[in-house]
Short mmCIF file of C-alpha atoms in Angstrom, two decimals:
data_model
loop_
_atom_site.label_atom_id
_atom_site.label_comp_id
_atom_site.label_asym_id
_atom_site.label_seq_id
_atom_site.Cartn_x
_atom_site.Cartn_y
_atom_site.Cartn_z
CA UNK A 16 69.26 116.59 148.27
CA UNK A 17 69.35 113.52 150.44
CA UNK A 18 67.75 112.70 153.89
CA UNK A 19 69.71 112.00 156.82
CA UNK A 20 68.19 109.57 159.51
CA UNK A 21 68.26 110.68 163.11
CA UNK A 22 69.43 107.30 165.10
CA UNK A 23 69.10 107.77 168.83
CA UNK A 24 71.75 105.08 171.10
CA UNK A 25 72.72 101.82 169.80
CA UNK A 26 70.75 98.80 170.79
CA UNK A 27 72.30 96.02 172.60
CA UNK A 28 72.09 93.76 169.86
CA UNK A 29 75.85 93.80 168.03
CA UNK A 30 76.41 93.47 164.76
CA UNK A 31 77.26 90.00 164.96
CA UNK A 32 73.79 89.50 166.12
CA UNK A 33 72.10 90.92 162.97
CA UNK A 34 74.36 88.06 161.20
CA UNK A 35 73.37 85.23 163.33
CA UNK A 36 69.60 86.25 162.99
CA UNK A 37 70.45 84.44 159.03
CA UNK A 38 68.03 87.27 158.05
CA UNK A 39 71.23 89.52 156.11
CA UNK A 40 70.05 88.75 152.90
CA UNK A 41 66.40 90.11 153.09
CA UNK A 42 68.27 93.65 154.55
CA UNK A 43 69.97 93.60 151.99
CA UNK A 44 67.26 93.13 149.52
CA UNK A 45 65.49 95.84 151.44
CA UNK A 46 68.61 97.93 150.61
CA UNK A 47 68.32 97.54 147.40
CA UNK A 48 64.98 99.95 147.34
CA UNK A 49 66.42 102.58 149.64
CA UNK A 50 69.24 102.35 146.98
CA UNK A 51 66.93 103.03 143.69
CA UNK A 52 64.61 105.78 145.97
CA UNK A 53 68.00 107.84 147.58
CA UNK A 54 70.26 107.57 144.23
CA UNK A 55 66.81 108.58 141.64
CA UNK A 56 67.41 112.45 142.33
CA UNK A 57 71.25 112.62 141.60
CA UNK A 58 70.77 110.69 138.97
CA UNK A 59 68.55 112.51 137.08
CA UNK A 60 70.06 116.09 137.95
CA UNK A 61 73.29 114.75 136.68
CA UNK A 62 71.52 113.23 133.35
CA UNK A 63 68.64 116.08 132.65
CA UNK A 64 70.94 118.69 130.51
CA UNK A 65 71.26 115.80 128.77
CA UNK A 66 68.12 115.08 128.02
CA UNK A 67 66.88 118.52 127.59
CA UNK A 68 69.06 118.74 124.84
CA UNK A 69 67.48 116.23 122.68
CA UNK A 70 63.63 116.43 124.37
CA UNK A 71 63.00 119.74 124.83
CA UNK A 72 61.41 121.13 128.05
CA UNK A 73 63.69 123.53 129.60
CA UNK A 74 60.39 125.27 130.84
CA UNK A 75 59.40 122.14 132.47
CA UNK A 76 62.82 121.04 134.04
CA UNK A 77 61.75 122.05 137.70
CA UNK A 78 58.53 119.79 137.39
CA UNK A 79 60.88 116.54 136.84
CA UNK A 80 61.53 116.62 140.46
CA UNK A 81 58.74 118.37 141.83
CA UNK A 82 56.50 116.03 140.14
CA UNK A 83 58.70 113.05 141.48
CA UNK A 84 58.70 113.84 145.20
CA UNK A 85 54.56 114.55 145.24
CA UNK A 86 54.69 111.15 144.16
CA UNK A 87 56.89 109.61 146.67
CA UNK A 88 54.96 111.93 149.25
CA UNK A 89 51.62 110.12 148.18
CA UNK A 90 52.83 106.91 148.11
CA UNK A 91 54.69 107.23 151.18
CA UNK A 92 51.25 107.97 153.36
CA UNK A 93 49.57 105.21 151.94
CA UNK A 94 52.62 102.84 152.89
CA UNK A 95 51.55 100.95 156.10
CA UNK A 96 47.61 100.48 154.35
CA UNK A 97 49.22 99.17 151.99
CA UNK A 98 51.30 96.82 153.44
CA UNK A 99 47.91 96.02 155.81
CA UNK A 100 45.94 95.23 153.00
CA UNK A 101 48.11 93.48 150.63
CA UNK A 102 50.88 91.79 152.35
CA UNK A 103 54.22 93.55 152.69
CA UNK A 104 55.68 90.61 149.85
CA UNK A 105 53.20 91.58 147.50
CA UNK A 106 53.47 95.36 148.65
CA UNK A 107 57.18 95.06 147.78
CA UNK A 108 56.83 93.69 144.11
CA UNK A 109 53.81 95.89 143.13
CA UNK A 110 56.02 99.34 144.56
CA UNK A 111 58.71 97.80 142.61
CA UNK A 112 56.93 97.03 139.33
CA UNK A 113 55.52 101.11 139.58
CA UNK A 114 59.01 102.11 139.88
CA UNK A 115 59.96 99.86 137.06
CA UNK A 116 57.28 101.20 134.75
CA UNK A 117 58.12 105.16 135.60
CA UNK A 118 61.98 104.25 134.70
CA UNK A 119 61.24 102.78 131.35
CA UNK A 120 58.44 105.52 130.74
CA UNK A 121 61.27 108.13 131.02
CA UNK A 122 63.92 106.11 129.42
CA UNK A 123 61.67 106.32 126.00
CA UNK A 124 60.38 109.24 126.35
CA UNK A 125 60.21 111.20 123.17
CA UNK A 126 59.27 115.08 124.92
CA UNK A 127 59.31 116.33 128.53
CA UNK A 128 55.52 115.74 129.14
CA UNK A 129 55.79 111.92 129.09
CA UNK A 130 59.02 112.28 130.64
CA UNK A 131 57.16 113.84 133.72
CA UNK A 132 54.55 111.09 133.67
CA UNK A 133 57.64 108.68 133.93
CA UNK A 134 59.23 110.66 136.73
CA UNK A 135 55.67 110.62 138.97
CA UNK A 136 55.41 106.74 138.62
CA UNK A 137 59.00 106.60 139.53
CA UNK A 138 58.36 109.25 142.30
CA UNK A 139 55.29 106.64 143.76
CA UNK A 140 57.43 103.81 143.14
CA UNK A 141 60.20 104.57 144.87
CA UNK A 142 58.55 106.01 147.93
CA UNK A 143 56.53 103.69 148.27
CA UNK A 144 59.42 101.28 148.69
CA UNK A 145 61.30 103.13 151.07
CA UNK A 146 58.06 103.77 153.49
CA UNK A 147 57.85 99.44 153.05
CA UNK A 148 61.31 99.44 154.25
CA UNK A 149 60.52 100.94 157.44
CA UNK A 150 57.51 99.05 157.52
CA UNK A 151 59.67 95.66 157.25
CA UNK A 152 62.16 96.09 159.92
CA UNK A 153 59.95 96.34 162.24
CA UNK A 154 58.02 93.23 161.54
CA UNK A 155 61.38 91.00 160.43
CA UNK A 156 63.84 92.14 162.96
CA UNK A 157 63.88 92.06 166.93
CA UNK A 158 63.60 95.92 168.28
CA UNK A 159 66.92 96.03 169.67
CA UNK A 160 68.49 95.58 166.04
CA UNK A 161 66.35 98.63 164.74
CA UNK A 162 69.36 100.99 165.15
CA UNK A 163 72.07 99.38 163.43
CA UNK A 164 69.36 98.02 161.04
CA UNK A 165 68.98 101.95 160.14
CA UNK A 166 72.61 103.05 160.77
CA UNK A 167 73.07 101.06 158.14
CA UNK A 168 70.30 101.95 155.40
CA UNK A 169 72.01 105.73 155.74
CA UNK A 170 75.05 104.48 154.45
CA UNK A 171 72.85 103.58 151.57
CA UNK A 172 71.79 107.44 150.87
CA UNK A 173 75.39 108.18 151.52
CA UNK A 174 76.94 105.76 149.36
CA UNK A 175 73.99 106.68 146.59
CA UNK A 176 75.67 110.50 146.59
CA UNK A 177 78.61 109.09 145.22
CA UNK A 178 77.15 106.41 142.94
CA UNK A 179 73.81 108.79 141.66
CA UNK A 180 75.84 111.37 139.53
CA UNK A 181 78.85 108.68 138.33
CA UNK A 182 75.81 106.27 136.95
CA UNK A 183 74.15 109.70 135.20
CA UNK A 184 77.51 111.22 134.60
CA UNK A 185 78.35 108.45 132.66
CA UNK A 186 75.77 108.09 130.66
CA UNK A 187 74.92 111.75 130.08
CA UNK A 188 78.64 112.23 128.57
CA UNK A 189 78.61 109.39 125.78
CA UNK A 190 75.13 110.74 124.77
CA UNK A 191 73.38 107.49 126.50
CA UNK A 192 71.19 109.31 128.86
CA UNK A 193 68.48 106.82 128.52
CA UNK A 194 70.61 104.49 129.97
CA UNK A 195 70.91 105.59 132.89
CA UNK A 196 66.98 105.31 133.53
CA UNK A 197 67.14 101.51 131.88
CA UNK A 198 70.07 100.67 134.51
CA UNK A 199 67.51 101.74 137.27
CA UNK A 200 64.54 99.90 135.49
CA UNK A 201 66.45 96.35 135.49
CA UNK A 202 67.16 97.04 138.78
CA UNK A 203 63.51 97.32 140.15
CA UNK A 204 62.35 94.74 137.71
CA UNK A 205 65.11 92.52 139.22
CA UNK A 206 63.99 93.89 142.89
CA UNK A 207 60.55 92.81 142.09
CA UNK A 208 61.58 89.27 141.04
CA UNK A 209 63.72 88.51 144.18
CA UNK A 210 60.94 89.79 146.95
CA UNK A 211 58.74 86.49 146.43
CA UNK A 212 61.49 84.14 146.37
CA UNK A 213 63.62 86.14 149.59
CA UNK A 214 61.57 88.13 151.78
CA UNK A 215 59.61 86.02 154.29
CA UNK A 216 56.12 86.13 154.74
CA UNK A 217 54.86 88.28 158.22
CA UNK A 218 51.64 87.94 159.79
CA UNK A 219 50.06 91.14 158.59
CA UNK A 220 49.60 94.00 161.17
CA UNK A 221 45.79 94.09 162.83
CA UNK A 222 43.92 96.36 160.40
CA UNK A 223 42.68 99.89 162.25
CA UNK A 224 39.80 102.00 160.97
CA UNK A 225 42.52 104.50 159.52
CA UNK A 226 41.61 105.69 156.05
CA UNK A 227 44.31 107.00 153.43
CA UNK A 228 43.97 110.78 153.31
CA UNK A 229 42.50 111.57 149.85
CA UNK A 230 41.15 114.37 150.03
CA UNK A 231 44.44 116.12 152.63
CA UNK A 232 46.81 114.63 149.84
CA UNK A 233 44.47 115.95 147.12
CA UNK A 234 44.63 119.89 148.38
CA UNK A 235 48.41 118.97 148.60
CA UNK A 236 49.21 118.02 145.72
CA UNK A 237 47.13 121.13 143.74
CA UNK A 238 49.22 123.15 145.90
CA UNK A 239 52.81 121.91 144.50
CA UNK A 240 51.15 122.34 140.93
CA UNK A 241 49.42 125.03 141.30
CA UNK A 242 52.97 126.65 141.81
CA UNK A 243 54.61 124.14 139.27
CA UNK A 244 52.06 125.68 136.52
CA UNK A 245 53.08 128.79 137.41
CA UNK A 246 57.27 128.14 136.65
CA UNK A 247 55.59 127.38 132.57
CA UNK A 248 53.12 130.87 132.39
CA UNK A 249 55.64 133.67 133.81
CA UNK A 250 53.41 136.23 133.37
CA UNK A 251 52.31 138.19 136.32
CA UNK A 252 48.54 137.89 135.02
CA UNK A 253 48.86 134.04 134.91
CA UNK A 254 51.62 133.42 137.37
CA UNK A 255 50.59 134.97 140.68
CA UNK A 256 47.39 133.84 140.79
CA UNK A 257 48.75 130.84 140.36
CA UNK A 258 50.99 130.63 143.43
CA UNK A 259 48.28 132.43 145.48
CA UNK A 260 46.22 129.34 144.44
CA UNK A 261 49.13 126.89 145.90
CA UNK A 262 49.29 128.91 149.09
CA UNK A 263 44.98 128.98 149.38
CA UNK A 264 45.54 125.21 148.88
CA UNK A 265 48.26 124.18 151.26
CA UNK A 266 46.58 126.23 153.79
CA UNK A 267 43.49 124.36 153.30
CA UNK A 268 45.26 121.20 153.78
CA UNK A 269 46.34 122.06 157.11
CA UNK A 270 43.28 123.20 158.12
CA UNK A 271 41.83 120.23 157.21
CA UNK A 272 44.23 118.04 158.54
CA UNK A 273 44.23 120.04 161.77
CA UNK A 274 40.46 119.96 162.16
CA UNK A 275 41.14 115.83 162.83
CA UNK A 276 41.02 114.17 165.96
CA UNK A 277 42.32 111.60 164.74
CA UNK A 278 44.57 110.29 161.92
CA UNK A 279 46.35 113.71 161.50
CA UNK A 280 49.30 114.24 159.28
CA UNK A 281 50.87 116.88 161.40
CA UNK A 282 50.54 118.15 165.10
CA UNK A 283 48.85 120.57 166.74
CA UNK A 284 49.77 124.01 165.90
CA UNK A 285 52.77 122.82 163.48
CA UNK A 286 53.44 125.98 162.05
CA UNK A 287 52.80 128.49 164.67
CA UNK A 288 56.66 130.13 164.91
CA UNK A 289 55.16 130.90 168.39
CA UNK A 290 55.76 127.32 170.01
CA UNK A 291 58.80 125.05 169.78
CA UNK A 292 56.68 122.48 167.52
CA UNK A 293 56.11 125.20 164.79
CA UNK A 294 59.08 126.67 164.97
CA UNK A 295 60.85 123.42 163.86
CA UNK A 296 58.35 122.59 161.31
CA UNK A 297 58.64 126.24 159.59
CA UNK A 298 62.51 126.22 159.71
CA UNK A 299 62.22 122.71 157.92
CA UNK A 300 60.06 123.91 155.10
CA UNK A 301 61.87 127.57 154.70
CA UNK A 302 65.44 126.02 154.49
CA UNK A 303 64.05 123.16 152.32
CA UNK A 304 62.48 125.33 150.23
CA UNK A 305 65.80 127.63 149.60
CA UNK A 306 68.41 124.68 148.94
CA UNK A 307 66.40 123.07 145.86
CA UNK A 308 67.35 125.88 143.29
CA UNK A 309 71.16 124.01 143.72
CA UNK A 310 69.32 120.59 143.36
CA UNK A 311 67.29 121.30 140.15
CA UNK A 312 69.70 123.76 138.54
CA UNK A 313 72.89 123.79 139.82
CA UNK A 314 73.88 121.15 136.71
CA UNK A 315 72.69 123.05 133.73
CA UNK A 316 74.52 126.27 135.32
CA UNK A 317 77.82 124.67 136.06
CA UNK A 318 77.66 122.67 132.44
CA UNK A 319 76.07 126.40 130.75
CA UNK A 320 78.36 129.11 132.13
CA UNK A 321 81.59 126.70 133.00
CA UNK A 322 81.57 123.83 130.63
CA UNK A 323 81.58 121.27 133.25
CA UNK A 324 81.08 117.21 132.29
CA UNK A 325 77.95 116.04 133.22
CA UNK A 326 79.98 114.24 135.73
CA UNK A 327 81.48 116.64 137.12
CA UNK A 328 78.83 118.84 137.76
CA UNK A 329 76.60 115.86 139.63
CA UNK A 330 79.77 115.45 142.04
CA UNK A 331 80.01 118.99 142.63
CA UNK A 332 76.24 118.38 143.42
CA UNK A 333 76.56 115.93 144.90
CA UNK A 334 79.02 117.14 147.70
CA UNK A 335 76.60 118.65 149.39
CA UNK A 336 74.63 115.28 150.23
CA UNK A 337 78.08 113.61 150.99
CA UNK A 338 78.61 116.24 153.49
CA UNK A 339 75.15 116.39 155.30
CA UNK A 340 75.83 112.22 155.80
CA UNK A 341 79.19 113.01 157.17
CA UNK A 342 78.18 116.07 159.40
CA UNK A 343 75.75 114.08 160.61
CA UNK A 344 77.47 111.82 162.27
CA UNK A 345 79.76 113.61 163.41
CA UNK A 346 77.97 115.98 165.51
CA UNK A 347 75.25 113.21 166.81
CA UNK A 348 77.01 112.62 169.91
CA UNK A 349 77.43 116.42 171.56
CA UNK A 350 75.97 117.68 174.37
CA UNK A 351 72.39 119.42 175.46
CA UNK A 352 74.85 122.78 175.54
CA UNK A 353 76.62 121.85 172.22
CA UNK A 354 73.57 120.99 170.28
CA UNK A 355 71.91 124.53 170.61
CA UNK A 356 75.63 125.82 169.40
CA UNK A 357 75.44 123.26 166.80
CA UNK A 358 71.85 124.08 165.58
CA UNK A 359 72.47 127.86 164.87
CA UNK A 360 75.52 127.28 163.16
CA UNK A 361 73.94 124.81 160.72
CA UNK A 362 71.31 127.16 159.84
CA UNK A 363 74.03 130.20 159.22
CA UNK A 364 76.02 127.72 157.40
CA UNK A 365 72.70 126.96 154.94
CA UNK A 366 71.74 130.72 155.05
CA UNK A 367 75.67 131.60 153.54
CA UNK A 368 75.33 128.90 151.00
CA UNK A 369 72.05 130.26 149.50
CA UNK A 370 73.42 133.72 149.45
CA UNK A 371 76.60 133.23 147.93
CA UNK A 372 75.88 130.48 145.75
CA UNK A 373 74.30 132.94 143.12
CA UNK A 374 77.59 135.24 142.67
CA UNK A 375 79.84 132.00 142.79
CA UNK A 376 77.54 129.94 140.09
CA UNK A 377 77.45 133.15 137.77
CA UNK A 378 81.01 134.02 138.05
CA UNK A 379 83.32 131.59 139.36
CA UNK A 380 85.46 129.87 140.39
CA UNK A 381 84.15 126.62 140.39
CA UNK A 382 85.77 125.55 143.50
CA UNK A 383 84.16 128.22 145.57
CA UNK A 384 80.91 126.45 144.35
CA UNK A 385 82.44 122.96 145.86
CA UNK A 386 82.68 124.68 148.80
CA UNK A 387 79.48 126.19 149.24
CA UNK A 388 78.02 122.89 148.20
CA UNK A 389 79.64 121.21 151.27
CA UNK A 390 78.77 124.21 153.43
CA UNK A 391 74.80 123.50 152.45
CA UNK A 392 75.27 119.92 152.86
CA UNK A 393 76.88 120.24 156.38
CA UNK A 394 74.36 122.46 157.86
CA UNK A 395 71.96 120.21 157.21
CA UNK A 396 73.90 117.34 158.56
CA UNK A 397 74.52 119.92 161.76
CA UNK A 398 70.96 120.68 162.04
CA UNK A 399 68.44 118.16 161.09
CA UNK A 400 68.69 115.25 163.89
CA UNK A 401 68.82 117.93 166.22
CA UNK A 402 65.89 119.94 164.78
CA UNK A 403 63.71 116.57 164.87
CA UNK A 404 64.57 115.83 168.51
CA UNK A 405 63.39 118.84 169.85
CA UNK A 406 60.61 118.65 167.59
CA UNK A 407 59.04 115.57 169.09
CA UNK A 408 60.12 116.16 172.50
CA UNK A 409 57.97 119.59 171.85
CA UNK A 410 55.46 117.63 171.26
CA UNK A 411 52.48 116.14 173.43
CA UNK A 412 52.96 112.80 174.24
CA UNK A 413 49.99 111.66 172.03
CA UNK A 414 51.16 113.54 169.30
CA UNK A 415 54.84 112.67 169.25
CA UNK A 416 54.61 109.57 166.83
CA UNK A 417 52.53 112.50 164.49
CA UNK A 418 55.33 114.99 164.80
CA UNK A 419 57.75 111.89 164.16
CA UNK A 420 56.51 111.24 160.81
CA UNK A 421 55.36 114.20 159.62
CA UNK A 422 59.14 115.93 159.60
CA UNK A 423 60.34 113.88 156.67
CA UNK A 424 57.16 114.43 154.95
CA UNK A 425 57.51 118.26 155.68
CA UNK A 426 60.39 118.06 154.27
CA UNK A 427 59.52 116.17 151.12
CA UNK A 428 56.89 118.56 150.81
CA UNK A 429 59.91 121.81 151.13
CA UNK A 430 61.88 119.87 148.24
CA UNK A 431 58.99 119.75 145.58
CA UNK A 432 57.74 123.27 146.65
CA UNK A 433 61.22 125.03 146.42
CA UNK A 434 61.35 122.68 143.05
CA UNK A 435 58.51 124.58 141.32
CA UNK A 436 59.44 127.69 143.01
CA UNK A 437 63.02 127.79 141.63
CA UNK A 438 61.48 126.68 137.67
CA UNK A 439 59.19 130.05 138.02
CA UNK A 440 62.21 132.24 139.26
CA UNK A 441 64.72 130.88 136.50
CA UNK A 442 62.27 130.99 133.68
CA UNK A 443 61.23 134.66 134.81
CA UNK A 444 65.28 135.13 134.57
CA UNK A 445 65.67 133.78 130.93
CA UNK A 446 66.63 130.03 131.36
CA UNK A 447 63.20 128.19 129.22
CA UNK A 448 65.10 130.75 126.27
CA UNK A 449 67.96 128.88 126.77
CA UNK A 450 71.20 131.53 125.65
CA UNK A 451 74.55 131.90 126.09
CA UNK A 452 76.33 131.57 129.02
CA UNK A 453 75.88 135.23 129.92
CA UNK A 454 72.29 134.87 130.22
CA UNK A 455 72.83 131.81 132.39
CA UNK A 456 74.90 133.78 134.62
CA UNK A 457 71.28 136.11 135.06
CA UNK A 458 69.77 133.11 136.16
CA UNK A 459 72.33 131.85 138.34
CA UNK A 460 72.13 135.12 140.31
CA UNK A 461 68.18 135.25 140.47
CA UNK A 462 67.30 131.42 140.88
CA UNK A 463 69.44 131.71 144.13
CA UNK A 464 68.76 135.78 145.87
CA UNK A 465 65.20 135.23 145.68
CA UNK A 466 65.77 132.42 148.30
CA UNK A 467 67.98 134.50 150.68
CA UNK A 468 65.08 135.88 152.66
CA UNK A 469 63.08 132.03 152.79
CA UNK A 470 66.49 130.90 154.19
CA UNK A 471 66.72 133.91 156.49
CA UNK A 472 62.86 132.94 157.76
CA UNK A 473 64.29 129.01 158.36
CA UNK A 474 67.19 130.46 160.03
CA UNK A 475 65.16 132.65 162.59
CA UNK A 476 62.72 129.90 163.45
CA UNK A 477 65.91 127.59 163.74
CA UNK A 478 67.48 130.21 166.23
CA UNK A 479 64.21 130.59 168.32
CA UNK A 480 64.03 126.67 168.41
CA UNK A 481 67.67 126.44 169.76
CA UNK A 482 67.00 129.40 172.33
CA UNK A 483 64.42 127.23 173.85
CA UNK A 484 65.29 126.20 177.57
CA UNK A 485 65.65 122.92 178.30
CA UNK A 486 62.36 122.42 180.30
CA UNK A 487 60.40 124.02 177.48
CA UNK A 488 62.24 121.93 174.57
CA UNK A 489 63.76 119.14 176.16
#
């Protein structure tokens, strides 16, 4: 998957303006973490059957990007402390040198478990440079450049949809999948040599008594592998307490965040389907949750069962992220009347993808897969400016910089959950045995129905969100 940004008017400043500022280079330096953060997922679906091949682990393939998003979702919340406490120059290089360090620990590694340990320092690496990014546009830039400044960085995840699978692709096919994780490490190594000598020194922000959130991010994080553990031990004895455990945890994180009064990751009542705020934070998580099993498994299925390239099944994956960019912009500029209109058909459009991409993946044709892909990606694109708009305008005024924020995390948090809950549905279905393409085609169908009624639950809470009258949403 890949995240969309939700850019409100242009500023007045031009884009001439952003070139007489002299201050082009740094962005683009910036860029250049989006770049290794946005392009990391495709990447690695593309390269993964690959490496599973020689490495082992199909039990553990779900964990290489649930494990890799809890770590950008840590990272990412200790972001602005960080850049507080340390500088945002020396911020920069250490991010960078994680990053570095998690690309050359998976480029070696000899099994899946140090591969995961690679893909969690990559995972805090790269969201940790992304947060930074945010971070540094708004101390290096005048305010008024903000929204070209991020028009531009989603090109980036857009252009790293198209670039993610080729660089993976390639690699995966001439049997050079470690490669593909070196290419990344010079990258960030490079990244982390340029920062001192191009990024200009800022006068720090004033330091606030806000403390990191160890012990919310703690109950978080046992909750994604509580259920993670669970994909590995499939039986019932083992498994379900194991998820029930995940759920006991990620309700006590919200309890615990909500019992702040200050410093909270998430609004007031954020998942109460009852009031405009929840409903958009439970159709985020539900849909989320049902478009990973594409993400994490849509490769090995389209190489297993149709004898797809590793290159061409990460473009077939990666359609869907190229069409979420496009949709995106699009549809930004309709109308109050044509947003609700263009809400509800994004969610249908997600809700058909997830229920049809089983038959399609286990049976064919391939193109009907494309198709769905793009259908997925576009509702997305339709829905998720939209769905953060209302969100924050829900919102009380004191908590609308809360409900801001905590929608991409949400969503981060969706992606590694429906991660680990995809690895325990396809290794229930046969796919740790490995098999012949027939018993793929068991998989294909399971890893994707048991996500029809999740997607049906997003689609609801996305309907009652639309339905909203303007006075109550707007």
């Amino acid at each position: 998957m890949t995240d969309a940004s939700t850019e409100g008017p242009l500023g007045n400043a031009g884009w001439a303006a952003i070139l007489k500022t002299g201050q082009l280079g740094q962005f683009a330096l910036l860029c250049l973490g989006i770049w290794l953060h946005a392009a990391d997922t495709l990447l690695v679906a593309t390269a993964m059957p690959a490496a599973v091949l020689e490495i082992g682990g199909d039990r553990l393939v779900s964990w290489t990007l649930s494990l890799y998003l809890l770590g950008s979702i840590i990272s990412a919340a200790a972001a602005a402390l960080a850049a507080t406490a340390l500088g945002l120059r020396r911020a920069f290089v250490i991010a960078a040198l994680i990053y570095t360090v998690g690309c050359a620990i998976s480029a070696l590694a000899p099994n899946m478990p140090v591969m995961l340990l690679g893909r969690f320092c990559q995972g805090v690496g790269g969201g940790l440079l992304v947060a930074l990014t945010y971070v540094a546009i708004q101390r290096l830039f005048p305010k008024d450049m903000w929204p070209r400044l991020i028009a531009l960085m989603s090109a980036i995840w857009g252009a790293s949809a198209f670039c993610g699978p080729m660089i993976g692709g390639f690699f995966a096919d001439l049997g050079l999948w470690r490669w593909g994780f070196w290419t990344f490490a010079i990258q960030a190594l490079l990244l982390a040599l340029l920062v001192p000598v191009f990024l200009r020194p800022t006068r720090g922000a004033v330091a606030t008594a806000q403390r990191f959130p160890v012990w919310r991010l703690t109950l978080l994080s046992l909750a994604v592998i509580s259920v993670a553990t669970a994909g590995i031990y499939v039986k019932p004895a083992i498994s379900l307490p194991l998820v029930a455990a995940g759920a006991v945890m990620f309700f006590l994180f919200l309890k615990r965040d909500g019992s702040r009064l200050s410093n909270r990751m998430f609004p007031t009542r954020a998942f109460d389907i009852r009031t405009p705020v929840g409903a958009g934070f439970i159709a985020n998580l539900a849909l989320g949750t049902a478009a990973m099993s594409f993400t994490v498994y849509g490769p090995f299925l389209l190489q297993r069962i149709h004898g797809m390239s590793a290159l061409g099944a990460g473009y077939v994956i990666a359609a869907e992220a190229v069409a979420w960019s496009t949709t995106a912009m699009v549809f930004a500029g309709v109308n109050e009347a044509g947003e609700r209109v263009v809400m509800k058909t994004g969610a249908l459009l997600i809700l058909l993808a997830v229920t049809l991409l089983g038959p399609a993946m286990a049976e064919g044709p391939v193109w009907a897969v494309v198709l769905l892909s793009i259908a997925q990606g576009a509702g997305f694109g339709m829905l998720w400016g939209f769905l953060i708009r209302r969100v924050v305008a829900a919102a009380p005024e004191t908590e609308r910089d809360s409900a801001s924020s905590a929608m991409p995390t949400t969503q981060q948090i969706a992606f590694a959950l429906g991660a680990a809950l995809a690895g325990i549905v396809a290794n229930m279905a046969g796919f740790a045995e490995g098999g012949a393409a027939e018993s793929m085609k068991v998989v294909a169908i399971w890893v994707f129905v048991c996500f029809v009624p999740v997607a049906a639950f997003g689609a609801a809470a996305t309907w009652r969100l639309a339905r909203q009258s303007d006075v109550e949403a707007l």
